[in-house]
mmCIF file of C-alpha atoms and ligand atoms in Angstrom:
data_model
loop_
_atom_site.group_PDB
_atom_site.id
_atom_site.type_symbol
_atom_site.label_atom_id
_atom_site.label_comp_id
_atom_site.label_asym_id
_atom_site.label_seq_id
_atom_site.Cartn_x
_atom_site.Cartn_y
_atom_site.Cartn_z
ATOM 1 C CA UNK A 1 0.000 0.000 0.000
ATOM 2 C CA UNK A 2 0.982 3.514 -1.026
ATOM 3 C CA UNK A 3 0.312 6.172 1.961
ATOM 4 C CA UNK A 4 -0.612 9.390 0.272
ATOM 5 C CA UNK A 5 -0.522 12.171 2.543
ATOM 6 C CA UNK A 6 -2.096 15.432 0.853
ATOM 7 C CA UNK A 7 -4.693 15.539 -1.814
ATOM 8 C CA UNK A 8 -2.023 17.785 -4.372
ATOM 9 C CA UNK A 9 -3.792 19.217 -7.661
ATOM 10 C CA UNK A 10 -5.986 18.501 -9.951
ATOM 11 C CA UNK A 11 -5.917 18.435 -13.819
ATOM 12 C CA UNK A 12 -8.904 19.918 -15.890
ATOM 13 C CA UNK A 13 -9.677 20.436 -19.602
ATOM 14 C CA UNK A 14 -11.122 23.379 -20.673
ATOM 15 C CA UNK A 15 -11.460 24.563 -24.741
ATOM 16 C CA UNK A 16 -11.583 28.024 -23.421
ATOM 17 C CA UNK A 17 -8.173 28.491 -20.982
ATOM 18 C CA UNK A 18 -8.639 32.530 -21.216
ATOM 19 C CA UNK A 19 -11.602 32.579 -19.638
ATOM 20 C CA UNK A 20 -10.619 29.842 -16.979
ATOM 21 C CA UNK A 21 -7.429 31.935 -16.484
ATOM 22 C CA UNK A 22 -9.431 34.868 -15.413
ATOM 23 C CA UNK A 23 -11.731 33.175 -12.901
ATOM 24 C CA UNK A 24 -8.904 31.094 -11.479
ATOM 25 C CA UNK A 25 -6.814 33.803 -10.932
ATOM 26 C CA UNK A 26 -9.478 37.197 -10.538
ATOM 27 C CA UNK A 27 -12.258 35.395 -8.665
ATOM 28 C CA UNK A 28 -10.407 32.736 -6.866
ATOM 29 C CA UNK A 29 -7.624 34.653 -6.608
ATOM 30 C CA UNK A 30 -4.989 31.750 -7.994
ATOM 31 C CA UNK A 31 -1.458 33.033 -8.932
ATOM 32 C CA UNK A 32 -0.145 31.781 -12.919
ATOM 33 C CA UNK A 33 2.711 29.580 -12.499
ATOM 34 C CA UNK A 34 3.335 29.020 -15.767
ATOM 35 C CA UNK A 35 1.471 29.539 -19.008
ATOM 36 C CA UNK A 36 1.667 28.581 -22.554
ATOM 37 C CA UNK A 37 -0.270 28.185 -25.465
ATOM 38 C CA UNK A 38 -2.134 24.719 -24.382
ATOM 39 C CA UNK A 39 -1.881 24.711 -20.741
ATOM 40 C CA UNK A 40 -1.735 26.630 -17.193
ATOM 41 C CA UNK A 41 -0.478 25.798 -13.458
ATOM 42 C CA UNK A 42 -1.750 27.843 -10.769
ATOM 43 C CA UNK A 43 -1.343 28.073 -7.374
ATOM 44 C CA UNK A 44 -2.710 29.065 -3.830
ATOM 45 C CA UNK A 45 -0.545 32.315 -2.770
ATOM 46 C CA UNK A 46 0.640 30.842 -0.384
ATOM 47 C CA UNK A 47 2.909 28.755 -3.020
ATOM 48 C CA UNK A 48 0.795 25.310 -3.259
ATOM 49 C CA UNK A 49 -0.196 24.165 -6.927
ATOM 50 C CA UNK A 50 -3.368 23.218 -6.794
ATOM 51 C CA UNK A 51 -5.156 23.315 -10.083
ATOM 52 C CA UNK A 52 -3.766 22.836 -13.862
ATOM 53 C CA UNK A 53 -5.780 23.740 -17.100
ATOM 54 C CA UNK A 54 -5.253 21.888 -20.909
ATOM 55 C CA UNK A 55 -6.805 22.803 -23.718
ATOM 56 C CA UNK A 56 -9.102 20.327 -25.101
ATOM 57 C CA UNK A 57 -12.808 19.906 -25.951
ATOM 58 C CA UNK A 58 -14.174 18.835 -22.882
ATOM 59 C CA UNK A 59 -15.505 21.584 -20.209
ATOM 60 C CA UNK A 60 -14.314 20.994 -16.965
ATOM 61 C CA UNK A 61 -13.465 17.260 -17.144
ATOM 62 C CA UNK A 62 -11.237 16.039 -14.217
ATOM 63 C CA UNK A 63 -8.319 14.557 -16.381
ATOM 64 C CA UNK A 64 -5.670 14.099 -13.122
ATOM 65 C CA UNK A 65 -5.684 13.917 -9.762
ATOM 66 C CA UNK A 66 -2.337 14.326 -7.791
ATOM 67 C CA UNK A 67 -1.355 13.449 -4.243
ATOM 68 C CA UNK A 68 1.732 14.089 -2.597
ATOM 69 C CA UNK A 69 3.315 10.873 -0.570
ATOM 70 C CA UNK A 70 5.967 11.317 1.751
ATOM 71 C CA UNK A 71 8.918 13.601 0.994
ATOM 72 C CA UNK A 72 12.173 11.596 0.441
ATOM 73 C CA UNK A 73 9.783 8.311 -0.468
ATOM 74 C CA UNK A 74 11.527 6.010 -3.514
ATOM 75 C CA UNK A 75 9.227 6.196 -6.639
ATOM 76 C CA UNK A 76 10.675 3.292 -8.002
ATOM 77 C CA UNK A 77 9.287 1.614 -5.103
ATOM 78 C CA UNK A 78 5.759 2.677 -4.942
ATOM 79 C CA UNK A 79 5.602 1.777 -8.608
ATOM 80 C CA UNK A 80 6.899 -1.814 -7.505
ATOM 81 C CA UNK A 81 3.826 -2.018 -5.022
ATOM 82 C CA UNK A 82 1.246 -0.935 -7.749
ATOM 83 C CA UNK A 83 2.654 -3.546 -9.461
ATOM 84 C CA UNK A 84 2.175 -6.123 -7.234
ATOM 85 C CA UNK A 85 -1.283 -4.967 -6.665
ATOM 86 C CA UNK A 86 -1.871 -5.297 -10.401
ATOM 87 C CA UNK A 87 -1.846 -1.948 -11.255
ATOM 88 C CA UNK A 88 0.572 -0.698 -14.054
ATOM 89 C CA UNK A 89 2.226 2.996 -13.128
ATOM 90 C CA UNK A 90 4.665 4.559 -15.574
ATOM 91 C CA UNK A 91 7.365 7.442 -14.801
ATOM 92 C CA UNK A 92 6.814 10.499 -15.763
ATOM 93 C CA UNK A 93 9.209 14.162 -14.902
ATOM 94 C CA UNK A 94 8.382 17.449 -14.590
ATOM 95 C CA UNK A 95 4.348 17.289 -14.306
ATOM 96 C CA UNK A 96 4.561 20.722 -13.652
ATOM 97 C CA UNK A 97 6.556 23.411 -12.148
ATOM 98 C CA UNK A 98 7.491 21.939 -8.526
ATOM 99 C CA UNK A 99 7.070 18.157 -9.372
ATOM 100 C CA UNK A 100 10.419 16.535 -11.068
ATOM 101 C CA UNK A 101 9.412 13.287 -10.993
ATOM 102 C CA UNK A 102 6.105 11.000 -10.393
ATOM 103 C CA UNK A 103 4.317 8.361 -11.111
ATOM 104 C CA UNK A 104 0.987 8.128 -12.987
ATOM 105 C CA UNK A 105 -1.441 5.579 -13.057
ATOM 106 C CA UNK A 106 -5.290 5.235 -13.603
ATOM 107 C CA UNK A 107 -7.821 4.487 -10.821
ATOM 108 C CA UNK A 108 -10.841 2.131 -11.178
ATOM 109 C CA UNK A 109 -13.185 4.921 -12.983
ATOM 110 C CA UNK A 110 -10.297 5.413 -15.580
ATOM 111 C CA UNK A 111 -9.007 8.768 -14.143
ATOM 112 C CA UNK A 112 -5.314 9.218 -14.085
ATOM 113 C CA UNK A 113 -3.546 9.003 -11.024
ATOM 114 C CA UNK A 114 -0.130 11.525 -10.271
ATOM 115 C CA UNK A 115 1.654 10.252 -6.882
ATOM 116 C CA UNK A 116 4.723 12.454 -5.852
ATOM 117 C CA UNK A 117 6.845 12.567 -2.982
ATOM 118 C CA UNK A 118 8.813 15.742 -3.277
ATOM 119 C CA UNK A 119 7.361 19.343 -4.438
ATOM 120 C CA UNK A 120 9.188 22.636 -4.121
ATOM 121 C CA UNK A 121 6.886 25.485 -3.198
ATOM 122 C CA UNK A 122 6.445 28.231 -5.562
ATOM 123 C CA UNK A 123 7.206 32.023 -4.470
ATOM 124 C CA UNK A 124 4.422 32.883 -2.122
ATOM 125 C CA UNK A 125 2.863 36.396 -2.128
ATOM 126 C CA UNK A 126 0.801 36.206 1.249
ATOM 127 C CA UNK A 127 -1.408 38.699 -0.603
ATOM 128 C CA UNK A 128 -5.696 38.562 -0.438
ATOM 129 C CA UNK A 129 -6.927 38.872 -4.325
ATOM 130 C CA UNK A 130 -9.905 37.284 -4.748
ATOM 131 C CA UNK A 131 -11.391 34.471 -2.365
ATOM 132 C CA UNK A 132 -7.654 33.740 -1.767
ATOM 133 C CA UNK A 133 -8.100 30.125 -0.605
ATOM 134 C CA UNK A 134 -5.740 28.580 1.458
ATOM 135 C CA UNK A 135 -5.528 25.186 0.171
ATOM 136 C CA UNK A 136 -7.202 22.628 -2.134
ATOM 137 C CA UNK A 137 -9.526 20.706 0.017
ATOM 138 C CA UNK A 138 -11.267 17.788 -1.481
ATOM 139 C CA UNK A 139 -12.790 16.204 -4.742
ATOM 140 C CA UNK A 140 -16.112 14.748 -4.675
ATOM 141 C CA UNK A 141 -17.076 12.143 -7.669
ATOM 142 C CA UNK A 142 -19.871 10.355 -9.203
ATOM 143 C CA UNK A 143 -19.218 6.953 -9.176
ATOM 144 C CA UNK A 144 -21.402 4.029 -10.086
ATOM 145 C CA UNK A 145 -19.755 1.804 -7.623
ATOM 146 C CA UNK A 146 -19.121 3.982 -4.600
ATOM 147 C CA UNK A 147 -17.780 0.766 -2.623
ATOM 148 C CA UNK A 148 -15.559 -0.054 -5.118
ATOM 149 C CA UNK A 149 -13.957 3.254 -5.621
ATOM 150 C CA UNK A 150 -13.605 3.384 -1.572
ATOM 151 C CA UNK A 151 -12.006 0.047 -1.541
ATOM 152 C CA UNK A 152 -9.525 1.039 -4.111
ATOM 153 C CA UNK A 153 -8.197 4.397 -2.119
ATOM 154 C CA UNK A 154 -8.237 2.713 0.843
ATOM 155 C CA UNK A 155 -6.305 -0.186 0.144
ATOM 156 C CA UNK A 156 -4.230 1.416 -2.802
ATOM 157 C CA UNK A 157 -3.609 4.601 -1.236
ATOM 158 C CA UNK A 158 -3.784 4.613 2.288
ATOM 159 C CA UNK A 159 -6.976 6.275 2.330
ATOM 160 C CA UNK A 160 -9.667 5.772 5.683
ATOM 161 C CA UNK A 161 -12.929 5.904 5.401
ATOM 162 C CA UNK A 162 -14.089 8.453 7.998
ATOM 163 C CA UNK A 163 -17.602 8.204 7.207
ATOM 164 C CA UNK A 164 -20.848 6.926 5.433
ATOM 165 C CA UNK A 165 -24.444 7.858 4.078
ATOM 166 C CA UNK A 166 -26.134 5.013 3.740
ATOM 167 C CA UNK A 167 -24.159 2.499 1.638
ATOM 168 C CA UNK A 168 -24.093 5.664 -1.290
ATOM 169 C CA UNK A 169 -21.554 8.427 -0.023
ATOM 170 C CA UNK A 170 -18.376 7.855 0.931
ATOM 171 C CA UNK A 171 -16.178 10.299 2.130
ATOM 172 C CA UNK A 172 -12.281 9.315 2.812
ATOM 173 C CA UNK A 173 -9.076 11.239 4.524
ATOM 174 C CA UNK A 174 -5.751 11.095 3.993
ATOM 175 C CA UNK A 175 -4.904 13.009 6.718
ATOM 176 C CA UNK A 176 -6.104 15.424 9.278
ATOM 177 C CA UNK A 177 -9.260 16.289 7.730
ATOM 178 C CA UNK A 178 -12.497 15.129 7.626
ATOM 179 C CA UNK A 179 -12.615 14.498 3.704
ATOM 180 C CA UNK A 180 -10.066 14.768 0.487
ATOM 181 C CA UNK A 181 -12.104 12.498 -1.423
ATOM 182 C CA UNK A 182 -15.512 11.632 -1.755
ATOM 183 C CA UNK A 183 -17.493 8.800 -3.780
ATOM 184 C CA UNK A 184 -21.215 8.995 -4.471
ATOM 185 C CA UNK A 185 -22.847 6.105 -6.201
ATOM 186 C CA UNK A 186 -24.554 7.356 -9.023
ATOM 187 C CA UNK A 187 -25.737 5.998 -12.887
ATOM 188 C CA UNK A 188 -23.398 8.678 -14.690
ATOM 189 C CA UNK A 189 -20.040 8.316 -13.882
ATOM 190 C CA UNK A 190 -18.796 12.568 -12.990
ATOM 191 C CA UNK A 191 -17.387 15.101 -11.357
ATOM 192 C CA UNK A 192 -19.299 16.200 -8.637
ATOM 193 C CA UNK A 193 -17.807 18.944 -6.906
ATOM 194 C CA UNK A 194 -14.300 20.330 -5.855
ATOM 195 C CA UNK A 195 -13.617 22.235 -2.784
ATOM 196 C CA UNK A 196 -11.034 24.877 -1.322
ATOM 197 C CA UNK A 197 -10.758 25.698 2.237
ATOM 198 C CA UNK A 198 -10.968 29.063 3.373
ATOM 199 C CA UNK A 199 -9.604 30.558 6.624
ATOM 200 C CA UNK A 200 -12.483 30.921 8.536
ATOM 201 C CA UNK A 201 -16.603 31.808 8.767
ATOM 202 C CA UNK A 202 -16.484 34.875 7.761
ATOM 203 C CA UNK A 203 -13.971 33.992 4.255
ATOM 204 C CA UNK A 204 -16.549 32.068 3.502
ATOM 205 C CA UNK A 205 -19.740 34.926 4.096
ATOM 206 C CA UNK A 206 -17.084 37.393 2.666
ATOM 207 C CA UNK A 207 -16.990 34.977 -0.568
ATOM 208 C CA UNK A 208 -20.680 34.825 -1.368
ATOM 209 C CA UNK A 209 -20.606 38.464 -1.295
ATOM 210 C CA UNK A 210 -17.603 38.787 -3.596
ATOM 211 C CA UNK A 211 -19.258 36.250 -6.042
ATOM 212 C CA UNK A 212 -22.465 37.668 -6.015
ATOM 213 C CA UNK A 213 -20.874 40.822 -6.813
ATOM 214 C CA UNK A 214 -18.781 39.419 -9.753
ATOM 215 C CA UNK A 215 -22.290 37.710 -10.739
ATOM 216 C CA UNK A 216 -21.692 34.430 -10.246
ATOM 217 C CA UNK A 217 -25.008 33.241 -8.555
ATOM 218 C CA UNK A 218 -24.606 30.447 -5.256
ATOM 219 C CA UNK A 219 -26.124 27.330 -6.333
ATOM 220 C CA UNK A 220 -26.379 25.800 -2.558
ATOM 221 C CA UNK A 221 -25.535 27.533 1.047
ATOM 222 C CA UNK A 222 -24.186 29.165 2.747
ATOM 223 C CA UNK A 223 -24.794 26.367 5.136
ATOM 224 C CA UNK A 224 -23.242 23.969 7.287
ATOM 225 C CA UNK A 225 -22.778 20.339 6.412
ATOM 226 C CA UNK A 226 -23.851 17.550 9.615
ATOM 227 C CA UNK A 227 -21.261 14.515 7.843
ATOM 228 C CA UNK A 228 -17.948 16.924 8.060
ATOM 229 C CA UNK A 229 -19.320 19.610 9.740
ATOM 230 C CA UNK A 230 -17.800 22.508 7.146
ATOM 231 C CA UNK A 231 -19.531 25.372 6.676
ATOM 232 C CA UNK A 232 -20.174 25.398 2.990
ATOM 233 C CA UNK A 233 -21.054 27.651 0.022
ATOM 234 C CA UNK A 234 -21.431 26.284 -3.690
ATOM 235 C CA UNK A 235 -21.577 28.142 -7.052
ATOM 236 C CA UNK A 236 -20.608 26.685 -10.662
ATOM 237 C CA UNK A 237 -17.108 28.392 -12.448
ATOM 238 C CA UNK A 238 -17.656 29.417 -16.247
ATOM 239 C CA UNK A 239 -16.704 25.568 -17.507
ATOM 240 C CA UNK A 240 -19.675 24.487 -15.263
ATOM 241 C CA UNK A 241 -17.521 23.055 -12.492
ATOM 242 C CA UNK A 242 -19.390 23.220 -9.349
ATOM 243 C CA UNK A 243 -16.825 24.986 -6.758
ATOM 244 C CA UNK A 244 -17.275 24.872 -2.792
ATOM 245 C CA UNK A 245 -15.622 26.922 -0.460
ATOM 246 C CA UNK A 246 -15.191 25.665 2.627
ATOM 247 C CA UNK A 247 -14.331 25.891 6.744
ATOM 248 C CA UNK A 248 -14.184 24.564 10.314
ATOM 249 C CA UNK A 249 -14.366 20.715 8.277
ATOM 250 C CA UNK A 250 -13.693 17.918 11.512
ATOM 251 C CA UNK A 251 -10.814 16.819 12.437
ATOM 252 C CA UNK A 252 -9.367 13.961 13.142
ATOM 253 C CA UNK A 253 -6.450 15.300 15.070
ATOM 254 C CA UNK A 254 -5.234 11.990 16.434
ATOM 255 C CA UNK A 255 -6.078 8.658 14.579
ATOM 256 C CA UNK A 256 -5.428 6.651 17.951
ATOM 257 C CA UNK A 257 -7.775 8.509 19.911
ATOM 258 C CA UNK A 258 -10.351 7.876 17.146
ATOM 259 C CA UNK A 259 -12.476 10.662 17.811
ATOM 260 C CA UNK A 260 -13.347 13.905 15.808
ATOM 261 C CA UNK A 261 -11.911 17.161 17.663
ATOM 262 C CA UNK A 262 -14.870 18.212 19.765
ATOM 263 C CA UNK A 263 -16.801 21.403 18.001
ATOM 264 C CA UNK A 264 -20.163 22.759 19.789
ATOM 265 C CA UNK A 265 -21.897 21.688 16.630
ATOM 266 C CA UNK A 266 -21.280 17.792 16.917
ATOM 267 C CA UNK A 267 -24.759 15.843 17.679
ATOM 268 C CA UNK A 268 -22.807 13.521 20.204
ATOM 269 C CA UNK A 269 -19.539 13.632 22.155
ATOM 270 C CA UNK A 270 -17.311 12.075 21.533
ATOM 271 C CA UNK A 271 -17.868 12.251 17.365
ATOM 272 C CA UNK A 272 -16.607 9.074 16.058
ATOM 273 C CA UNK A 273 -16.445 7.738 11.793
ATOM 274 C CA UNK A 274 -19.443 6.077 11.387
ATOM 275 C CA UNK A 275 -22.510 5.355 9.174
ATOM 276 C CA UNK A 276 -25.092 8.536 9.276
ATOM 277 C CA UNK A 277 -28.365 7.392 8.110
ATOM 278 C CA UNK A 278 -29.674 8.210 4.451
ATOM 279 C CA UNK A 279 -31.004 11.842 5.040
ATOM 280 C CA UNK A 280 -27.758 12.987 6.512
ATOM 281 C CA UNK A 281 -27.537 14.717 3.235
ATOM 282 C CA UNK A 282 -29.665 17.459 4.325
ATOM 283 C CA UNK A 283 -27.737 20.643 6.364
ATOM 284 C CA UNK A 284 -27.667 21.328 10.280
ATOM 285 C CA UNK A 285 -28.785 25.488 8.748
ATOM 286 C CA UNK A 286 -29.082 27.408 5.655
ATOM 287 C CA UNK A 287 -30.518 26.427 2.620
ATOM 288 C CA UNK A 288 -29.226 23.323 2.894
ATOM 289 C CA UNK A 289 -31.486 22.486 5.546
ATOM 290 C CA UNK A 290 -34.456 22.213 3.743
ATOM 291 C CA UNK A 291 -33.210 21.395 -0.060
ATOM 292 C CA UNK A 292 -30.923 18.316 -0.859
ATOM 293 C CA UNK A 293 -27.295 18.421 -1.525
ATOM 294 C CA UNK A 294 -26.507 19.867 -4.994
ATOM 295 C CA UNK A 295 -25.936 17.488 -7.398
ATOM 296 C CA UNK A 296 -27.257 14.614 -5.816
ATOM 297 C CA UNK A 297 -29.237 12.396 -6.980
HETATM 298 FE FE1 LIG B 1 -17.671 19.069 -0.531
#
């Protein structure tokens, strides 16, 4: 088993990169790491890559995934262990402007895999433009077999599950916090969401207001989530990629003691992974608490 330890960046077409460029980096508030004619890296500025555009036909189609394993870790190795496991992972260098060398591989719904071990930050500005998130939080997926796909991260990547709805929504750490990936059974096989944390409460109220005033309507919240506990808001960028910003998500400070880090907001102490029942999807406040989570079914 591979032990991934930070959900990295993600990988997304897009035929019109202008137009991505400017929301990325003028909404969000992403700095350009490097541009050319087919393709753009951008990062947090605070110096972590987090999402990369490529031309292509598709609108906001997840074509990579990348998680960082630990620093120092042999690649040669972890490709050796794939192996084993029946999974073929090829070499690949400079995936983009702080990763030299990787591996690449595809997961059970036939997106491609990056695992790294050692990234070098890019400059970091420390300056507020935009929503300014401070890292890249999680990736949320339609899956038609949401135990499958769980399986495969847990046992492939070191994933745990930290909790269930139902048997239908999965949602998996790799670290720390609550989520970095989740995995909702559904008939069409998609992207569901993608989410950046924000520093706190009000970042998040401060982003609906900046959004709304760079009319970009919310699609769901401001609320806050019961599985995870972030308060959430939702809106879709210009390829149609539904975007969440995110705070104050559980976490699961100490895997020993097993519990979530008490928060006020918890329904029992102490908080442990478990299986919520199948209307968990609705929100503790906010719009959320009446409507359904976006997206789903
Ligand atoms: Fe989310």
């Amino acid at each position: 088993m591979i032990q991934v330890k930070r959900l990295a960046h993600a990988t997304f077409s897009t035929p019109d990169l202008d137009q991505q460029i400017d929301y990325w980096t003028q909404v969000v508030g992403l700095a350009v790491l490097d541009r050319g004619e087919n393709h753009c890296f951008l990062a947090t500025q605070l110096g972590e890559e987090v999402v990369a555009l490529e031309r292509g036909a598709e609108r906001g189609f997840l074509r990579r995934i990348a998680f960082q394993v630990k620093p120092g870790s042999d690649l040669g190795e972890l490709a050796a262990k794939l192996n084993d496991e029946g999974i073929q992972a090829e070499r690949r260098t400079d995936i983009s402007p702080g990763v030299k060398q990787a591996i690449v591989f595809t997961d059970p719904m036939g997106t491609m895999v990056e695992v790294y071990a050692d990234y070098t930050f890019s400059p970091s500005s420390g300056n507020q433009i935009g929503v300014s998130p401070m890292k890249f939080g999680h990736v949320a997926s339609r899956v038609h077999d949401a135990e499958k796909m769980t399986k495969f991260y847990c046992d492939i990547l070191g994933f745990r599950v930290s909790d269930w709805i139902g048997d239908r929504f999965s949602f998996l750490r790799c670290g720390v916090d609550h989520h970095s990936l989740n995995f909702i059974k559904h008939e069409q096989q998609a992207l569901l969401h993608i989410a950046f944390e924000l520093r706190d409460r009000s970042a998040v109220f401060e982003s609906c207001q900046y959004l709304t005033q760079n009319k970009i309507p919310l699609v769901f919240g401001p609320t806050r989530h019961v599985v995870g506990h972030n308060i959430s808001a939702y809106h879709r960028n210009p390829d149609n990629i539904r975007v969440e910003f995110f705070t104050e998500m559980d976490l699961m400070a100490d895997e020993e003691l097993g519990y979530w880090e008490p928060r006020p907001w918890h329904e029992e102490m102490p908080l442990k992974p478990k299986v919520w029942p199948d209307d968990t999807l609705r929100c503790q406040w906010g719009f959320g608490s009446t409507g359904t989570f976006p997206g789903y079914p």
